[in-house]
Short mmCIF file of C-alpha atoms in Angstrom, two decimals:
data_model
loop_
_atom_site.label_atom_id
_atom_site.label_comp_id
_atom_site.label_asym_id
_atom_site.label_seq_id
_atom_site.Cartn_x
_atom_site.Cartn_y
_atom_site.Cartn_z
CA MET B 1 -27.66 -27.97 -67.80
CA ALA B 2 -25.85 -31.16 -67.26
CA LEU B 3 -28.22 -33.28 -66.15
CA LEU B 4 -26.36 -35.96 -64.24
CA CYS B 5 -26.93 -39.85 -64.34
CA ALA B 6 -25.73 -40.93 -61.23
CA SER B 7 -26.35 -44.44 -61.20
CA THR B 8 -27.78 -45.69 -57.70
CA SER B 9 -24.63 -46.63 -56.61
CA ALA B 10 -23.55 -43.53 -57.23
CA ILE B 11 -25.60 -41.48 -55.19
CA ALA B 12 -25.09 -43.73 -51.81
CA ILE B 13 -21.41 -43.21 -52.00
CA PHE B 14 -22.37 -39.10 -52.90
CA SER B 15 -24.49 -39.95 -49.63
CA SER B 16 -21.72 -41.83 -47.36
CA CYS B 17 -19.30 -38.69 -48.53
CA SER B 18 -21.79 -35.82 -47.61
CA SER B 19 -21.93 -38.04 -44.30
CA GLU B 20 -18.00 -37.07 -43.31
CA ARG B 21 -18.43 -33.73 -44.84
CA PRO B 22 -18.39 -31.58 -41.25
CA SER B 23 -14.33 -33.27 -40.44
CA PHE B 24 -12.88 -32.72 -44.05
CA ALA B 25 -14.14 -28.98 -44.11
CA SER B 26 -11.87 -28.61 -40.90
CA LEU B 27 -9.34 -30.45 -42.53
CA LYS B 28 -8.84 -28.05 -45.80
CA ARG B 29 -7.09 -24.49 -45.12
CA THR B 30 -9.01 -21.27 -44.84
CA ASN B 31 -7.58 -19.43 -47.11
CA GLN B 32 -8.28 -20.82 -50.27
CA SER B 33 -11.34 -20.18 -51.95
CA SER B 34 -14.35 -19.83 -50.36
CA PHE B 35 -16.03 -23.44 -51.87
CA LEU B 36 -12.55 -26.24 -51.13
CA GLY B 37 -13.20 -28.49 -48.65
CA PHE B 38 -17.06 -27.36 -48.69
CA PHE B 39 -19.31 -30.25 -50.48
CA PRO B 40 -22.08 -27.93 -50.96
CA VAL B 41 -25.66 -28.79 -50.62
CA VAL B 42 -27.54 -27.99 -54.07
CA ALA B 43 -29.11 -30.41 -55.64
CA LEU B 44 -26.85 -32.68 -57.53
CA SER B 45 -28.44 -34.79 -60.02
CA LYS B 46 -32.58 -35.58 -61.23
CA PRO B 47 -33.08 -39.23 -59.29
CA SER B 48 -34.44 -42.10 -60.92
CA SER B 49 -37.63 -41.58 -61.75
CA ALA B 50 -38.59 -43.71 -59.19
CA ARG B 51 -38.09 -40.70 -56.55
CA THR B 52 -38.72 -38.04 -58.43
CA THR B 53 -42.66 -36.74 -58.98
CA THR B 54 -42.25 -33.42 -60.68
CA LEU B 55 -39.51 -33.08 -63.15
CA SER B 56 -41.55 -29.34 -64.58
CA SER B 57 -39.16 -27.25 -62.46
CA SER B 58 -36.38 -29.00 -64.44
CA LYS B 59 -35.15 -25.40 -66.44
CA ARG B 60 -35.97 -23.33 -63.65
CA ASP B 61 -34.46 -24.50 -60.50
CA PHE B 62 -32.16 -27.56 -60.44
CA ARG B 63 -33.55 -28.22 -56.74
CA VAL B 64 -34.83 -32.05 -56.69
CA CYS B 65 -38.10 -31.99 -55.79
CA CYS B 66 -40.28 -35.34 -53.97
CA GLN B 67 -43.26 -35.25 -52.66
CA ASP B 68 -43.31 -38.51 -50.78
CA LEU B 69 -39.80 -37.57 -48.54
CA SER B 70 -41.05 -40.83 -46.71
CA LEU B 71 -39.00 -42.91 -49.63
CA VAL B 72 -35.76 -41.43 -49.60
CA PRO B 73 -33.62 -43.11 -46.68
CA GLU B 74 -31.95 -40.90 -44.57
CA ASN B 75 -28.78 -39.99 -45.52
CA GLN B 76 -29.79 -38.80 -48.60
CA ARG B 77 -32.15 -36.65 -47.30
CA TRP B 78 -30.11 -33.54 -47.54
CA MET B 79 -30.71 -33.78 -51.50
CA PHE B 80 -34.48 -32.77 -51.18
CA GLU B 81 -33.75 -30.28 -48.80
CA GLU B 82 -34.84 -26.20 -49.26
CA SER B 83 -32.48 -25.70 -48.51
CA GLU B 84 -30.47 -22.09 -49.83
CA ALA B 85 -27.43 -22.84 -52.12
CA ASP B 86 -24.70 -20.63 -50.40
CA GLY B 87 -21.52 -19.70 -52.10
CA PRO B 88 -20.29 -20.57 -55.62
CA ASP B 89 -22.37 -22.83 -57.69
CA ILE B 90 -19.44 -25.78 -58.56
CA TRP B 91 -21.21 -27.91 -59.99
CA ASN B 92 -21.24 -25.33 -63.65
CA ASN B 93 -18.71 -23.24 -63.07
CA THR B 94 -14.97 -25.01 -63.43
CA TRP B 95 -12.80 -24.02 -60.22
CA TYR B 96 -10.14 -21.42 -61.14
CA PRO B 97 -7.71 -19.83 -58.75
CA LYS B 98 -7.99 -16.69 -57.48
CA ALA B 99 -5.37 -14.71 -56.06
CA LYS B 100 -5.25 -15.92 -53.32
CA ASP B 101 -4.89 -19.45 -53.84
CA HIS B 102 -1.11 -18.96 -55.50
CA ILE B 103 0.44 -16.27 -52.84
CA ASN B 104 4.16 -17.06 -53.66
CA THR B 105 4.58 -17.14 -49.66
CA GLU B 106 2.48 -19.59 -48.76
CA LYS B 107 3.78 -22.10 -51.59
CA PRO B 108 4.84 -25.18 -50.18
CA TRP B 109 8.96 -25.35 -50.60
CA TYR B 110 10.82 -28.81 -51.38
CA VAL B 111 14.29 -30.07 -50.60
CA VAL B 112 15.86 -32.53 -52.62
CA ASP B 113 19.32 -33.94 -52.52
CA ALA B 114 20.76 -34.69 -56.10
CA THR B 115 23.57 -36.98 -55.22
CA ASP B 116 23.77 -40.39 -57.05
CA LYS B 117 20.45 -39.65 -59.05
CA ILE B 118 20.18 -39.53 -62.51
CA LEU B 119 19.73 -36.49 -64.13
CA GLY B 120 17.16 -36.85 -66.46
CA ARG B 121 14.68 -38.80 -63.77
CA LEU B 122 15.42 -36.11 -61.29
CA ALA B 123 14.69 -33.51 -63.43
CA SER B 124 11.20 -34.61 -64.40
CA THR B 125 9.98 -34.73 -60.82
CA ILE B 126 11.41 -30.94 -60.12
CA ALA B 127 10.04 -30.62 -63.21
CA VAL B 128 6.54 -31.50 -61.90
CA HIS B 129 6.39 -30.32 -58.71
CA ILE B 130 7.41 -26.29 -60.06
CA ARG B 131 4.74 -26.42 -62.92
CA GLY B 132 2.05 -27.96 -60.04
CA LYS B 133 0.98 -31.19 -62.17
CA ASN B 134 0.73 -33.52 -58.92
CA LEU B 135 -2.12 -30.82 -57.44
CA ALA B 136 -5.99 -31.11 -58.18
CA THR B 137 -5.60 -26.86 -58.39
CA TYR B 138 -3.37 -27.72 -61.78
CA THR B 139 -4.16 -24.27 -63.79
CA PRO B 140 -1.71 -24.19 -67.17
CA SER B 141 -2.12 -20.19 -67.54
CA VAL B 142 -1.44 -19.91 -63.70
CA ASP B 143 1.76 -21.06 -61.35
CA MET B 144 0.66 -22.70 -58.66
CA GLY B 145 3.82 -25.07 -58.41
CA ALA B 146 5.83 -25.21 -55.82
CA PHE B 147 9.24 -24.28 -54.53
CA VAL B 148 12.13 -26.44 -55.37
CA ILE B 149 15.45 -26.40 -53.27
CA VAL B 150 18.57 -29.04 -54.86
CA VAL B 151 21.62 -29.68 -52.91
CA ASN B 152 24.97 -31.41 -54.15
CA ALA B 153 23.96 -30.48 -57.18
CA GLU B 154 27.75 -31.80 -58.53
CA LYS B 155 27.09 -35.08 -57.13
CA VAL B 156 24.44 -35.70 -59.61
CA ALA B 157 24.49 -39.06 -61.87
CA VAL B 158 24.41 -40.24 -65.51
CA SER B 159 24.00 -43.70 -66.89
CA GLY B 160 26.03 -44.89 -69.48
CA LYS B 161 28.95 -43.09 -71.24
CA LYS B 162 27.27 -39.93 -71.12
CA ARG B 163 29.51 -38.39 -68.93
CA THR B 164 32.23 -37.87 -71.50
CA GLN B 165 30.03 -38.52 -74.16
CA LYS B 166 27.43 -35.30 -73.68
CA LEU B 167 27.44 -32.60 -74.78
CA TYR B 168 26.70 -28.79 -73.90
CA ARG B 169 26.59 -26.41 -76.26
CA ARG B 170 25.94 -22.91 -76.76
CA HIS B 171 25.88 -20.34 -79.66
CA SER B 172 26.76 -15.93 -78.79
CA GLY B 173 25.17 -15.50 -81.85
CA ARG B 174 27.97 -14.32 -83.49
CA PRO B 175 29.43 -16.70 -86.84
CA GLY B 176 31.62 -19.38 -85.70
CA GLY B 177 30.26 -18.99 -81.76
CA MET B 178 29.14 -22.41 -81.22
CA THR B 179 30.94 -23.42 -77.72
CA VAL B 180 30.31 -27.18 -76.75
CA GLU B 181 31.67 -28.39 -73.40
CA THR B 182 31.44 -31.93 -71.96
CA PHE B 183 29.09 -33.24 -69.36
CA ASN B 184 32.42 -33.82 -67.35
CA GLN B 185 33.39 -30.36 -67.77
CA LEU B 186 30.58 -28.16 -67.53
CA GLN B 187 30.75 -30.39 -64.02
CA GLN B 188 33.76 -29.08 -62.93
CA ARG B 189 32.98 -25.78 -64.34
CA ILE B 190 29.55 -24.84 -63.19
CA PRO B 191 27.89 -27.87 -61.52
CA GLU B 192 24.38 -25.82 -60.93
CA ARG B 193 24.30 -24.88 -64.70
CA ILE B 194 23.30 -28.51 -65.71
CA ILE B 195 20.16 -29.49 -63.63
CA GLU B 196 19.45 -25.80 -64.54
CA HIS B 197 19.75 -27.09 -67.88
CA ALA B 198 17.89 -29.75 -68.00
CA VAL B 199 15.38 -28.73 -65.61
CA ARG B 200 14.74 -25.57 -67.97
CA GLY B 201 14.06 -28.25 -71.02
CA MET B 202 11.07 -30.10 -68.81
CA LEU B 203 9.34 -26.62 -68.00
CA PRO B 204 6.95 -24.85 -70.90
CA LYS B 205 8.77 -22.42 -72.81
CA GLY B 206 7.28 -18.76 -73.06
CA ARG B 207 6.51 -15.99 -70.07
CA LEU B 208 5.18 -18.54 -67.91
CA GLY B 209 8.00 -20.75 -68.04
CA ARG B 210 10.50 -19.01 -67.05
CA ALA B 211 8.56 -17.36 -64.06
CA LEU B 212 8.46 -20.92 -63.17
CA PHE B 213 12.63 -21.60 -62.99
CA ASN B 214 12.53 -18.67 -61.00
CA HIS B 215 11.32 -21.36 -58.85
CA LEU B 216 14.46 -23.63 -58.67
CA LYS B 217 16.62 -22.89 -56.59
CA VAL B 218 20.29 -25.33 -57.32
CA TYR B 219 23.41 -25.08 -55.31
CA LYS B 220 27.04 -27.20 -55.49
CA GLY B 221 27.29 -28.34 -51.88
CA PRO B 222 25.04 -29.37 -49.04
CA ASP B 223 23.42 -26.48 -47.37
CA HIS B 224 20.71 -23.77 -48.73
CA PRO B 225 20.24 -21.05 -47.17
CA HIS B 226 16.67 -21.25 -47.45
CA ASP B 227 15.76 -22.87 -43.80
CA ALA B 228 13.93 -19.97 -43.44
CA GLN B 229 11.19 -21.65 -46.02
CA LYS B 230 11.22 -24.45 -43.81
CA PRO B 231 11.75 -26.97 -46.70
CA VAL B 232 10.33 -30.58 -47.19
CA GLU B 233 11.82 -33.37 -48.55
CA LEU B 234 10.41 -33.60 -51.92
CA PRO B 235 8.36 -36.99 -52.54
CA ILE B 236 10.32 -38.95 -55.45
CA ARG B 237 7.48 -41.67 -56.84
CA ASP B 238 10.15 -42.99 -59.56
CA LYS B 239 11.83 -46.06 -58.30
CA ARG B 240 14.58 -46.00 -60.84
CA VAL B 241 15.63 -42.70 -59.98
CA GLN B 242 18.47 -44.12 -57.92
CA LYS B 243 21.76 -44.48 -59.44
CA GLN B 244 22.17 -48.24 -58.99
CA ARG B 245 26.16 -49.06 -57.73
CA MET U 1 -28.63 12.35 -113.11
CA THR U 2 -29.12 14.47 -110.01
CA ARG U 3 -26.38 15.16 -107.09
CA ILE U 4 -27.12 12.96 -104.66
CA LYS U 5 -24.77 13.28 -100.77
CA ARG U 6 -24.62 9.88 -99.00
CA GLY U 7 -25.63 11.83 -96.08
CA TYR U 8 -25.35 10.20 -92.75
CA ILE U 9 -25.65 6.59 -93.85
CA ALA U 10 -22.22 4.99 -93.57
CA ARG U 11 -22.46 6.99 -90.59
CA ARG U 12 -24.63 4.85 -88.69
CA ARG U 13 -22.93 1.76 -90.42
CA ARG U 14 -19.64 2.54 -88.59
CA LYS U 15 -21.15 3.32 -85.16
CA LYS U 16 -23.22 0.30 -84.79
CA ILE U 17 -19.51 -1.29 -85.60
CA SER U 18 -17.16 1.15 -83.20
CA LEU U 19 -19.94 0.23 -80.19
CA PHE U 20 -18.66 -3.98 -80.71
CA ALA U 21 -15.35 -2.54 -81.00
CA SER U 22 -15.69 0.59 -78.13
CA SER U 23 -13.20 -1.91 -75.33
CA PHE U 24 -10.59 -2.12 -78.05
CA ARG U 25 -6.83 -1.02 -76.94
CA GLY U 26 -5.15 1.91 -78.20
CA ALA U 27 -6.03 2.37 -81.89
CA HIS U 28 -8.35 -0.44 -82.60
CA SER U 29 -11.03 1.11 -80.85
CA ARG U 30 -11.13 4.56 -82.45
CA LEU U 31 -9.51 4.45 -86.52
CA THR U 32 -12.65 3.68 -88.75
CA ARG U 33 -10.85 1.17 -90.46
CA THR U 34 -8.91 -0.65 -88.22
CA ILE U 35 -12.15 -1.44 -86.10
CA THR U 36 -13.99 -3.37 -89.23
CA GLN U 37 -10.97 -5.22 -89.65
CA GLN U 38 -10.38 -5.77 -85.81
CA ARG U 39 -14.33 -6.40 -85.45
CA ILE U 40 -14.12 -8.77 -88.21
CA ARG U 41 -10.77 -10.47 -85.68
CA ALA U 42 -12.26 -11.13 -82.55
CA LEU U 43 -15.44 -12.25 -84.26
CA VAL U 44 -13.48 -14.67 -86.52
CA SER U 45 -12.14 -15.70 -83.07
CA ALA U 46 -14.66 -16.11 -81.16
CA HIS U 47 -16.48 -18.51 -83.93
CA ARG U 48 -13.43 -20.99 -83.79
CA ASP U 49 -13.11 -20.68 -80.26
CA ARG U 50 -16.61 -21.95 -79.31
CA ASP U 51 -16.13 -24.99 -80.17
CA ARG U 52 -12.05 -25.34 -78.46
CA LYS U 53 -13.47 -23.81 -76.22
CA LYS U 54 -15.25 -27.23 -75.16
CA ARG U 55 -11.93 -28.80 -76.09
CA ASP U 56 -9.71 -26.97 -73.59
CA PHE U 57 -12.43 -27.27 -71.12
CA ARG U 58 -12.09 -31.69 -71.30
CA ARG U 59 -8.39 -31.33 -71.89
CA LEU U 60 -8.40 -28.86 -67.97
CA TRP U 61 -10.64 -31.81 -66.08
CA ILE U 62 -8.05 -34.93 -67.68
CA THR U 63 -4.90 -32.81 -66.53
CA ARG U 64 -6.28 -31.93 -63.16
CA ILE U 65 -8.22 -35.77 -62.86
CA ASN U 66 -4.78 -37.05 -63.44
CA ALA U 67 -2.70 -35.58 -61.15
CA VAL U 68 -5.27 -36.69 -57.92
CA ILE U 69 -5.71 -40.01 -59.32
CA ARG U 70 -2.25 -40.55 -59.69
CA GLY U 71 -0.84 -39.27 -56.24
CA MET U 72 -3.53 -42.71 -55.18
CA GLY U 73 -0.67 -44.86 -55.80
CA VAL U 74 1.47 -46.49 -57.73
CA SER U 75 0.43 -46.97 -60.96
CA TYR U 76 -2.72 -46.12 -60.86
CA SER U 77 -3.52 -43.79 -63.28
CA TYR U 78 -6.60 -41.45 -65.32
CA SER U 79 -6.89 -44.36 -67.29
CA ARG U 80 -7.14 -47.04 -65.61
CA LEU U 81 -9.61 -44.90 -63.39
CA ILE U 82 -12.08 -44.21 -66.46
CA HIS U 83 -12.06 -48.26 -67.63
CA ASN U 84 -12.56 -49.06 -63.77
CA LEU U 85 -15.60 -46.40 -64.23
CA TYR U 86 -17.20 -47.66 -67.71
CA ARG U 87 -16.52 -51.24 -66.44
CA LYS U 88 -18.76 -50.10 -63.44
CA GLN U 89 -21.34 -47.78 -65.61
CA LEU U 90 -21.00 -45.35 -63.62
CA LEU U 91 -22.27 -42.43 -66.10
CA LEU U 92 -19.94 -39.18 -63.96
CA ASN U 93 -18.02 -37.19 -66.47
CA ARG U 94 -14.69 -35.71 -66.22
CA LYS U 95 -15.81 -32.24 -65.27
CA ILE U 96 -17.34 -33.35 -62.40
CA LEU U 97 -15.31 -35.91 -61.61
CA ALA U 98 -12.53 -32.73 -61.59
CA GLN U 99 -15.07 -30.47 -59.12
CA ILE U 100 -15.11 -32.81 -56.58
CA ALA U 101 -11.01 -33.58 -57.16
CA ILE U 102 -10.80 -29.89 -56.26
CA SER U 103 -13.43 -29.45 -53.64
CA ASN U 104 -13.69 -33.17 -52.18
CA ARG U 105 -10.89 -35.07 -52.49
CA ASN U 106 -11.84 -38.42 -50.33
CA CYS U 107 -14.34 -38.23 -52.05
CA LEU U 108 -12.90 -39.01 -55.24
CA TYR U 109 -10.93 -41.36 -53.48
CA MET U 110 -13.54 -43.03 -52.26
CA ILE U 111 -15.23 -43.53 -55.55
CA SER U 112 -12.02 -45.20 -57.16
CA ASN U 113 -11.92 -47.68 -54.70
CA GLU U 114 -15.21 -48.62 -55.09
CA ILE U 115 -14.85 -48.86 -58.76
CA ILE U 116 -11.97 -50.70 -57.87
CA LYS U 117 -13.31 -53.47 -56.80
#
C-alpha cells in the first residue's frame, strides 16, 4: 500500500487546498469522469506518530484514527472523519479516460495563422496540441487531443536557404519511381502538403497516429469552413516561431 | 510387459491447461497443441510485464505532471519541480502528484508555488 510520508508542510498545504474545495468542484466540467474535480475526503496518509494512536488497523482500512481530536487543528479534522469514501479510489488507481472523456464533438478546436511562422516550430506546437500532451489527462493509448485548423498555409516560412534547398521526396514503389521536389516547387503545387508533412512526422506512427493526423485541417487561404466549431486562437509558447524580418 | 493404456491422464493435464486459455481467440482456445503454446506465451508476457508495468506507470505519471507543470510559467518544467521537491524534502511521489494534477490542478499549482521559494 502506498504509505504516504507527507511532511507536515504538505499536510498544511493539503488542508488549505481542501478548504477551497467547493470552488474548484463547481468550476470543473460536469460531464467528465466522476472523480475529476472532486477532492476526496478519504484519508490521505498516516500522519506522524504524534497524532496517530492506533496503527493496528493499518492493513484493514486506511482511515486515519486518532483518539484525541482536540490535538488536531480545525482545518485538518476532515482527515479524521468517519465519512464513507464516495466515488472511486483515486489514490490507488491511476486515472484512465472513459468513453465520455474523449468524445470528438466536445474537444476544443484551435485555429492558427501560418503567415511568417517558422515551419518546424509551428508544426511542433500543433503536434503537441493534437496529441494532447499539454493536458493533465494525457493518455498514450487514447486520443485526448484537440483539433487544429491552419490557415494561410502557403505563407509559412523557413529560415536559411531551405526555400530552394529543402527537398521533399516520394517514391511510387516501382524502380526509378523517386520524385524529388524542392520546398518552392511544392509550395507552388500543393502548399497544404508542406505543413501536413511536417506535422505528420511529429505525430506517432501507427493506428492512433493516423487517426490523430485527421484532426489537423490545413487550408490555403485565410478562411476555413469550421466556424461552427468556434475555434480558439492556438496558444503558442515558442518565442522564436515568428520569422524575423 | 503387459499392455497399458494411458487412459485419461493426458486429457486431465490438457484440461487444466485449456482452462487457462479458455478466453483466447479462435484456435488459441480450441486446439490442444496451440493452447499449450499460447499459454506459455501468455505466462511469459505476464512475467515480463509485471516489471514493465511499474516502469510504464511511472512514465505516464511523469508525462502527465510535465504537461501540467509546463503550463505554469515560462521555462518551468518537470525537472525543476522535482528538484524543488527534493530541496524542500517533500516526499510526494509521482503517482500522487499526477492524480492531484488531474483531480485538483490548483492544488498542484499551490504546492509548486510553495516549493519554488
